[in-house]
PDB file of C-alpha atoms in Angstrom:
ATOM      1  CA  UNK A  46     128.059  38.197 118.940  1.00  0.00           C
ATOM      2  CA  UNK A  47     125.429  35.531 119.843  1.00  0.00           C
ATOM      3  CA  UNK A  48     123.064  33.844 117.353  1.00  0.00           C
ATOM      4  CA  UNK A  49     120.105  36.212 118.439  1.00  0.00           C
ATOM      5  CA  UNK A  50     122.202  39.408 117.905  1.00  0.00           C
ATOM      6  CA  UNK A  51     123.556  37.914 114.560  1.00  0.00           C
ATOM      7  CA  UNK A  52     120.042  36.897 113.424  1.00  0.00           C
ATOM      8  CA  UNK A  53     118.673  40.433 114.383  1.00  0.00           C
ATOM      9  CA  UNK A  54     121.876  42.215 112.281  1.00  0.00           C
ATOM     10  CA  UNK A  55     120.960  39.909 109.671  1.00  0.00           C
ATOM     11  CA  UNK A  56     117.396  40.884 109.716  1.00  0.00           C
ATOM     12  CA  UNK A  57     118.011  44.334 110.192  1.00  0.00           C
ATOM     13  CA  UNK A  58     120.689  44.787 107.504  1.00  0.00           C
ATOM     14  CA  UNK A  59     118.206  43.107 105.251  1.00  0.00           C
ATOM     15  CA  UNK A  60     115.577  44.948 105.925  1.00  0.00           C
ATOM     16  CA  UNK A  61     117.725  48.547 105.882  1.00  0.00           C
ATOM     17  CA  UNK A  62     119.522  47.996 103.077  1.00  0.00           C
ATOM     18  CA  UNK A  63     122.928  48.111 105.055  1.00  0.00           C
ATOM     19  CA  UNK A  64     125.772  45.339 104.099  1.00  0.00           C
ATOM     20  CA  UNK A  65     126.349  44.642 100.542  1.00  0.00           C
ATOM     21  CA  UNK A  66     125.146  46.363  97.556  1.00  0.00           C
ATOM     22  CA  UNK A  67     121.529  45.959  96.659  1.00  0.00           C
ATOM     23  CA  UNK A  68     120.703  44.038 100.099  1.00  0.00           C
ATOM     24  CA  UNK A  69     117.461  46.327 100.393  1.00  0.00           C
ATOM     25  CA  UNK A  70     116.376  43.503  98.143  1.00  0.00           C
ATOM     26  CA  UNK A  71     116.630  41.282 100.766  1.00  0.00           C
ATOM     27  CA  UNK A  72     114.462  40.707 103.886  1.00  0.00           C
ATOM     28  CA  UNK A  73     113.964  38.479 106.605  1.00  0.00           C
ATOM     29  CA  UNK A  74     110.401  38.329 107.785  1.00  0.00           C
ATOM     30  CA  UNK A  75     108.070  35.603 109.154  1.00  0.00           C
ATOM     31  CA  UNK A  76     104.710  37.012 108.103  1.00  0.00           C
ATOM     32  CA  UNK A  77     102.481  35.405 106.086  1.00  0.00           C
ATOM     33  CA  UNK A  78     104.097  31.887 106.731  1.00  0.00           C
ATOM     34  CA  UNK A  79     101.691  29.124 106.371  1.00  0.00           C
ATOM     35  CA  UNK A  80     100.783  27.295 110.120  1.00  0.00           C
ATOM     36  CA  UNK A  81     102.366  24.188 109.477  1.00  0.00           C
ATOM     37  CA  UNK A  82     105.835  26.456 108.935  1.00  0.00           C
ATOM     38  CA  UNK A  83     105.371  28.695 112.454  1.00  0.00           C
ATOM     39  CA  UNK A  84     106.846  26.027 114.751  1.00  0.00           C
ATOM     40  CA  UNK A  85     110.439  26.214 112.482  1.00  0.00           C
ATOM     41  CA  UNK A  86     110.203  29.800 112.572  1.00  0.00           C
ATOM     42  CA  UNK A  87     109.910  30.002 116.210  1.00  0.00           C
ATOM     43  CA  UNK A  88     112.704  27.857 116.945  1.00  0.00           C
ATOM     44  CA  UNK A  89     114.921  29.470 114.853  1.00  0.00           C
ATOM     45  CA  UNK A  90     114.689  32.650 116.759  1.00  0.00           C
ATOM     46  CA  UNK A  91     115.605  30.675 119.740  1.00  0.00           C
ATOM     47  CA  UNK A  92     117.643  27.614 119.284  1.00  0.00           C
ATOM     48  CA  UNK A  93     121.670  27.845 120.523  1.00  0.00           C
ATOM     49  CA  UNK A  94     124.228  26.369 117.876  1.00  0.00           C
ATOM     50  CA  UNK A  95     125.047  23.784 120.728  1.00  0.00           C
ATOM     51  CA  UNK A  96     121.529  22.265 120.185  1.00  0.00           C
ATOM     52  CA  UNK A  97     122.189  21.805 116.713  1.00  0.00           C
ATOM     53  CA  UNK A  98     125.688  20.166 116.812  1.00  0.00           C
ATOM     54  CA  UNK A  99     128.736  19.929 118.527  1.00  0.00           C
ATOM     55  CA  UNK A 100     130.871  21.155 115.889  1.00  0.00           C
ATOM     56  CA  UNK A 101     131.121  25.080 116.275  1.00  0.00           C
ATOM     57  CA  UNK A 102     133.106  27.579 113.889  1.00  0.00           C
ATOM     58  CA  UNK A 103     136.490  27.750 115.486  1.00  0.00           C
ATOM     59  CA  UNK A 104     137.078  30.742 118.320  1.00  0.00           C
ATOM     60  CA  UNK A 105     139.905  31.894 116.050  1.00  0.00           C
ATOM     61  CA  UNK A 106     137.848  32.690 113.348  1.00  0.00           C
ATOM     62  CA  UNK A 107     139.552  29.855 111.137  1.00  0.00           C
ATOM     63  CA  UNK A 108     137.132  28.305 108.433  1.00  0.00           C
ATOM     64  CA  UNK A 109     135.465  28.942 105.243  1.00  0.00           C
ATOM     65  CA  UNK A 110     132.266  31.200 105.358  1.00  0.00           C
ATOM     66  CA  UNK A 111     129.573  29.737 103.309  1.00  0.00           C
ATOM     67  CA  UNK A 112     126.030  29.412 103.905  1.00  0.00           C
ATOM     68  CA  UNK A 113     122.914  26.916 102.881  1.00  0.00           C
ATOM     69  CA  UNK A 114     119.383  27.433 101.542  1.00  0.00           C
ATOM     70  CA  UNK A 115     116.746  25.528 103.908  1.00  0.00           C
ATOM     71  CA  UNK A 116     113.920  26.015 101.592  1.00  0.00           C
ATOM     72  CA  UNK A 117     110.302  24.748 102.613  1.00  0.00           C
ATOM     73  CA  UNK A 118     107.715  24.485  99.646  1.00  0.00           C
ATOM     74  CA  UNK A 119     104.562  22.597  99.380  1.00  0.00           C
ATOM     75  CA  UNK A 120     103.790  19.860  96.698  1.00  0.00           C
ATOM     76  CA  UNK A 121     101.679  17.169  95.679  1.00  0.00           C
ATOM     77  CA  UNK A 122     102.218  15.410  98.822  1.00  0.00           C
ATOM     78  CA  UNK A 123     102.063  18.562 101.279  1.00  0.00           C
ATOM     79  CA  UNK A 124     105.267  20.282 102.926  1.00  0.00           C
ATOM     80  CA  UNK A 125     108.336  19.408 101.485  1.00  0.00           C
ATOM     81  CA  UNK A 126     112.130  20.311 101.703  1.00  0.00           C
ATOM     82  CA  UNK A 127     114.283  21.170  98.636  1.00  0.00           C
ATOM     83  CA  UNK A 128     117.412  19.075  98.353  1.00  0.00           C
ATOM     84  CA  UNK A 129     119.920  18.276  95.872  1.00  0.00           C
ATOM     85  CA  UNK A 130     122.757  15.571  95.194  1.00  0.00           C
ATOM     86  CA  UNK A 131     126.199  16.703  94.304  1.00  0.00           C
ATOM     87  CA  UNK A 132     128.333  15.178  91.321  1.00  0.00           C
ATOM     88  CA  UNK A 133     129.762  11.695  92.147  1.00  0.00           C
ATOM     89  CA  UNK A 134     133.178  13.460  90.627  1.00  0.00           C
ATOM     90  CA  UNK A 135     133.703  16.641  93.070  1.00  0.00           C
ATOM     91  CA  UNK A 136     136.611  16.528  95.477  1.00  0.00           C
ATOM     92  CA  UNK A 137     134.467  17.233  98.406  1.00  0.00           C
ATOM     93  CA  UNK A 138     131.056  15.485  99.398  1.00  0.00           C
ATOM     94  CA  UNK A 139     130.782  13.674  96.371  1.00  0.00           C
ATOM     95  CA  UNK A 140     127.724  12.582  95.579  1.00  0.00           C
ATOM     96  CA  UNK A 141     126.063  13.549  98.995  1.00  0.00           C
ATOM     97  CA  UNK A 142     122.575  14.868  98.953  1.00  0.00           C
ATOM     98  CA  UNK A 143     123.059  18.363 100.535  1.00  0.00           C
ATOM     99  CA  UNK A 144     121.113  21.792 100.688  1.00  0.00           C
ATOM    100  CA  UNK A 145     122.018  24.141  98.096  1.00  0.00           C
ATOM    101  CA  UNK A 146     124.719  26.197  98.994  1.00  0.00           C
ATOM    102  CA  UNK A 147     128.313  27.137  99.069  1.00  0.00           C
ATOM    103  CA  UNK A 148     130.925  29.822  99.723  1.00  0.00           C
ATOM    104  CA  UNK A 149     130.432  33.211 100.348  1.00  0.00           C
ATOM    105  CA  UNK A 150     131.687  35.556  97.601  1.00  0.00           C
ATOM    106  CA  UNK A 151     133.294  38.900  98.109  1.00  0.00           C
ATOM    107  CA  UNK A 152     130.114  40.714  96.378  1.00  0.00           C
ATOM    108  CA  UNK A 153     127.608  38.588  99.148  1.00  0.00           C
ATOM    109  CA  UNK A 154     128.767  41.153 101.731  1.00  0.00           C
ATOM    110  CA  UNK A 155     129.374  40.980 105.582  1.00  0.00           C
ATOM    111  CA  UNK A 156     129.102  37.066 106.663  1.00  0.00           C
ATOM    112  CA  UNK A 157     127.990  38.730 110.127  1.00  0.00           C
ATOM    113  CA  UNK A 158     125.072  40.380 108.189  1.00  0.00           C
ATOM    114  CA  UNK A 159     123.504  39.772 105.261  1.00  0.00           C
ATOM    115  CA  UNK A 160     126.185  37.875 103.472  1.00  0.00           C
ATOM    116  CA  UNK A 161     124.664  34.553 104.108  1.00  0.00           C
ATOM    117  CA  UNK A 162     121.105  35.901 102.900  1.00  0.00           C
ATOM    118  CA  UNK A 163     122.757  36.810  99.476  1.00  0.00           C
ATOM    119  CA  UNK A 164     125.295  33.745  99.303  1.00  0.00           C
ATOM    120  CA  UNK A 165     122.392  31.142  99.821  1.00  0.00           C
ATOM    121  CA  UNK A 166     119.782  32.616  97.357  1.00  0.00           C
ATOM    122  CA  UNK A 167     122.718  33.062  94.726  1.00  0.00           C
ATOM    123  CA  UNK A 168     124.238  29.451  95.007  1.00  0.00           C
ATOM    124  CA  UNK A 169     120.476  27.817  95.025  1.00  0.00           C
ATOM    125  CA  UNK A 170     119.924  29.823  91.710  1.00  0.00           C
ATOM    126  CA  UNK A 171     123.107  28.783  90.303  1.00  0.00           C
ATOM    127  CA  UNK A 172     122.800  25.093  91.541  1.00  0.00           C
ATOM    128  CA  UNK A 173     119.072  24.447  90.753  1.00  0.00           C
ATOM    129  CA  UNK A 174     117.836  27.190  88.259  1.00  0.00           C
ATOM    130  CA  UNK A 175     115.597  28.432  91.374  1.00  0.00           C
ATOM    131  CA  UNK A 176     114.296  32.063  91.144  1.00  0.00           C
ATOM    132  CA  UNK A 177     115.120  33.901  94.389  1.00  0.00           C
ATOM    133  CA  UNK A 178     112.002  36.364  93.782  1.00  0.00           C
ATOM    134  CA  UNK A 179     109.877  33.488  94.678  1.00  0.00           C
ATOM    135  CA  UNK A 180     111.780  32.663  97.889  1.00  0.00           C
ATOM    136  CA  UNK A 181     110.579  34.530 101.342  1.00  0.00           C
ATOM    137  CA  UNK A 182     113.603  34.379 103.797  1.00  0.00           C
ATOM    138  CA  UNK A 183     112.070  33.913 107.516  1.00  0.00           C
ATOM    139  CA  UNK A 184     114.963  32.813 109.803  1.00  0.00           C
ATOM    140  CA  UNK A 185     118.795  32.317 110.130  1.00  0.00           C
ATOM    141  CA  UNK A 186     120.184  29.004 112.307  1.00  0.00           C
ATOM    142  CA  UNK A 187     123.572  29.827 114.416  1.00  0.00           C
ATOM    143  CA  UNK A 188     126.639  29.325 112.373  1.00  0.00           C
ATOM    144  CA  UNK A 189     127.740  25.514 112.186  1.00  0.00           C
ATOM    145  CA  UNK A 190     131.183  24.066 111.297  1.00  0.00           C
ATOM    146  CA  UNK A 191     132.177  20.915 108.889  1.00  0.00           C
ATOM    147  CA  UNK A 192     135.629  19.957 110.121  1.00  0.00           C
ATOM    148  CA  UNK A 193     136.503  17.560 107.416  1.00  0.00           C
ATOM    149  CA  UNK A 194     136.171  20.602 104.718  1.00  0.00           C
ATOM    150  CA  UNK A 195     136.744  23.326 106.941  1.00  0.00           C
ATOM    151  CA  UNK A 196     133.476  24.898 106.304  1.00  0.00           C
ATOM    152  CA  UNK A 197     131.345  27.567 108.842  1.00  0.00           C
ATOM    153  CA  UNK A 198     128.167  26.963 107.561  1.00  0.00           C
ATOM    154  CA  UNK A 199     125.020  29.288 108.164  1.00  0.00           C
ATOM    155  CA  UNK A 200     121.630  27.732 107.207  1.00  0.00           C
ATOM    156  CA  UNK A 201     119.331  30.134 105.745  1.00  0.00           C
ATOM    157  CA  UNK A 202     115.505  28.884 106.616  1.00  0.00           C
ATOM    158  CA  UNK A 203     112.947  29.863 103.350  1.00  0.00           C
ATOM    159  CA  UNK A 204     109.453  29.544 102.477  1.00  0.00           C
ATOM    160  CA  UNK A 205     109.350  28.907  98.922  1.00  0.00           C
ATOM    161  CA  UNK A 206     106.309  31.065  98.587  1.00  0.00           C
ATOM    162  CA  UNK A 207     106.378  31.326  94.343  1.00  0.00           C
ATOM    163  CA  UNK A 208     107.593  27.842  93.401  1.00  0.00           C
ATOM    164  CA  UNK A 209     109.313  28.052  90.172  1.00  0.00           C
ATOM    165  CA  UNK A 210     111.130  25.553  88.354  1.00  0.00           C
ATOM    166  CA  UNK A 211     114.629  23.852  89.344  1.00  0.00           C
ATOM    167  CA  UNK A 212     116.802  21.344  87.911  1.00  0.00           C
ATOM    168  CA  UNK A 213     120.274  20.680  87.301  1.00  0.00           C
ATOM    169  CA  UNK A 214     122.161  23.358  85.998  1.00  0.00           C
ATOM    170  CA  UNK A 215     125.531  21.919  85.728  1.00  0.00           C
ATOM    171  CA  UNK A 216     126.026  18.388  85.774  1.00  0.00           C
ATOM    172  CA  UNK A 217     129.772  18.840  86.846  1.00  0.00           C
ATOM    173  CA  UNK A 218     128.655  20.103  90.320  1.00  0.00           C
ATOM    174  CA  UNK A 219     125.287  18.514  90.639  1.00  0.00           C
ATOM    175  CA  UNK A 220     123.527  15.258  89.793  1.00  0.00           C
ATOM    176  CA  UNK A 221     120.161  15.977  90.370  1.00  0.00           C
ATOM    177  CA  UNK A 222     117.633  18.031  92.384  1.00  0.00           C
ATOM    178  CA  UNK A 223     114.563  16.978  94.113  1.00  0.00           C
ATOM    179  CA  UNK A 224     112.090  17.730  97.152  1.00  0.00           C
ATOM    180  CA  UNK A 225     111.632  15.218 100.371  1.00  0.00           C
ATOM    181  CA  UNK A 226     108.145  15.380 101.406  1.00  0.00           C
ATOM    182  CA  UNK A 227     108.214  16.208 105.517  1.00  0.00           C
ATOM    183  CA  UNK A 228     105.786  13.842 105.764  1.00  0.00           C
ATOM    184  CA  UNK A 229     108.483  11.187 104.704  1.00  0.00           C
ATOM    185  CA  UNK A 230     111.540  12.966 106.693  1.00  0.00           C
ATOM    186  CA  UNK A 231     109.421  12.264 109.877  1.00  0.00           C
ATOM    187  CA  UNK A 232     108.145   8.572 108.841  1.00  0.00           C
ATOM    188  CA  UNK A 233     110.119   6.485 111.523  1.00  0.00           C
ATOM    189  CA  UNK A 234     110.179   3.790 108.663  1.00  0.00           C
ATOM    190  CA  UNK A 235     112.942   6.227 106.827  1.00  0.00           C
ATOM    191  CA  UNK A 236     115.103   7.151 109.660  1.00  0.00           C
ATOM    192  CA  UNK A 237     118.188   5.201 110.506  1.00  0.00           C
ATOM    193  CA  UNK A 238     121.895   6.049 112.301  1.00  0.00           C
ATOM    194  CA  UNK A 239     124.472   6.377 109.549  1.00  0.00           C
ATOM    195  CA  UNK A 240     127.974   4.788 111.027  1.00  0.00           C
ATOM    196  CA  UNK A 241     130.870   6.189 109.297  1.00  0.00           C
ATOM    197  CA  UNK A 242     134.152   3.740 109.130  1.00  0.00           C
ATOM    198  CA  UNK A 243     136.054   6.191 111.217  1.00  0.00           C
ATOM    199  CA  UNK A 244     133.595   5.298 113.820  1.00  0.00           C
ATOM    200  CA  UNK A 245     131.601   8.997 113.786  1.00  0.00           C
ATOM    201  CA  UNK A 246     127.630   8.308 114.211  1.00  0.00           C
ATOM    202  CA  UNK A 247     124.699  10.803 112.919  1.00  0.00           C
ATOM    203  CA  UNK A 248     121.286  10.848 112.004  1.00  0.00           C
ATOM    204  CA  UNK A 249     119.939   9.650 108.497  1.00  0.00           C
ATOM    205  CA  UNK A 250     117.339   9.823 106.056  1.00  0.00           C
ATOM    206  CA  UNK A 251     116.516   7.300 103.611  1.00  0.00           C
ATOM    207  CA  UNK A 252     113.931   9.529 101.368  1.00  0.00           C
ATOM    208  CA  UNK A 253     113.213   9.657  97.385  1.00  0.00           C
ATOM    209  CA  UNK A 254     115.979   6.664  96.548  1.00  0.00           C
ATOM    210  CA  UNK A 255     118.724   9.037  98.461  1.00  0.00           C
ATOM    211  CA  UNK A 256     120.534   8.585 101.539  1.00  0.00           C
ATOM    212  CA  UNK A 257     120.766  11.607 103.581  1.00  0.00           C
ATOM    213  CA  UNK A 258     123.387  12.027 106.148  1.00  0.00           C
ATOM    214  CA  UNK A 259     126.143  13.899 107.254  1.00  0.00           C
ATOM    215  CA  UNK A 260     125.509  17.915 107.894  1.00  0.00           C
ATOM    216  CA  UNK A 261     122.292  18.236 105.962  1.00  0.00           C
ATOM    217  CA  UNK A 262     121.146  15.354 107.874  1.00  0.00           C
ATOM    218  CA  UNK A 263     121.781  16.830 111.166  1.00  0.00           C
ATOM    219  CA  UNK A 264     120.345  19.856 110.430  1.00  0.00           C
ATOM    220  CA  UNK A 265     117.023  18.295 109.124  1.00  0.00           C
ATOM    221  CA  UNK A 266     117.024  16.160 112.331  1.00  0.00           C
ATOM    222  CA  UNK A 267     117.012  19.122 114.502  1.00  0.00           C
ATOM    223  CA  UNK A 268     114.638  21.363 112.905  1.00  0.00           C
ATOM    224  CA  UNK A 269     112.132  18.152 112.950  1.00  0.00           C
ATOM    225  CA  UNK A 270     113.071  17.814 116.686  1.00  0.00           C
ATOM    226  CA  UNK A 271     112.468  21.232 117.798  1.00  0.00           C
ATOM    227  CA  UNK A 272     109.875  22.056 115.363  1.00  0.00           C
ATOM    228  CA  UNK A 273     107.982  19.379 117.206  1.00  0.00           C
ATOM    229  CA  UNK A 274     107.469  17.270 114.202  1.00  0.00           C
ATOM    230  CA  UNK A 275     109.741  14.242 115.395  1.00  0.00           C
ATOM    231  CA  UNK A 276     108.320  10.907 115.958  1.00  0.00           C
ATOM    232  CA  UNK A 277     110.000   8.153 118.061  1.00  0.00           C
ATOM    233  CA  UNK A 278     112.101   5.991 115.690  1.00  0.00           C
ATOM    234  CA  UNK A 279     114.388   3.006 115.974  1.00  0.00           C
ATOM    235  CA  UNK A 280     117.899   4.542 117.077  1.00  0.00           C
ATOM    236  CA  UNK A 281     119.619   1.670 116.921  1.00  0.00           C
ATOM    237  CA  UNK A 282     118.871   0.825 113.226  1.00  0.00           C
ATOM    238  CA  UNK A 283     121.825   1.642 111.291  1.00  0.00           C
ATOM    239  CA  UNK A 284     123.330   2.465 107.650  1.00  0.00           C
ATOM    240  CA  UNK A 285     126.797   1.643 107.382  1.00  0.00           C
ATOM    241  CA  UNK A 286     128.720   4.823 104.941  1.00  0.00           C
ATOM    242  CA  UNK A 287     131.295   3.839 102.392  1.00  0.00           C
ATOM    243  CA  UNK A 288     135.062   4.810 103.440  1.00  0.00           C
ATOM    244  CA  UNK A 289     135.248   7.339 100.670  1.00  0.00           C
ATOM    245  CA  UNK A 290     132.162   9.065 102.373  1.00  0.00           C
TER     246      UNK A 290
END
């Protein structure tokens, strides 16, 4: 199934109520989005997995199905993105800023239709206290792969139409919850290339006293690029990562 087909399947299932129980409550629609967010919605409809990352899900079907919520809102400084910092005591990706998200549970439903939509909203609520009823889902990006953890991740795009209070729900899992202004994410002064001791390099963002790197930074980097928000930045500027990262 191609990305376009899987995206249509997710949207159709969410709209018609097929898939997991209560999926009729889920919808994927770009109607009524603020003008500044429309380029992201347009890009989501056509972008291919190979345009987002070189790490793609194994053809064998192996991997742990998961989803993240890429949630855009409007704050005091304009458009912003919801992020969280994982607890330093976790075994996987400890201390790393990320999107809210996690593995699909059986009750989330089929991972090729509405499962990722439900999982992204459920995990965001569990991790940040977000009220899912205030979120408009407007797109689904192709499934990507995180080799170090074996996760197959579906990024689900959301518009925070009705903001709700958010914060740390379980300190054992989350160190903090914060929003990063899009203006800061696109500011060349806040961009760099993260370099892992293994030799792997990838985009990084220095925002809100955090170094955003890895999978999360990669997705933000591609969204910024394909939405036409990218500004020229110094790609030779490097930020070294700790070997434990």
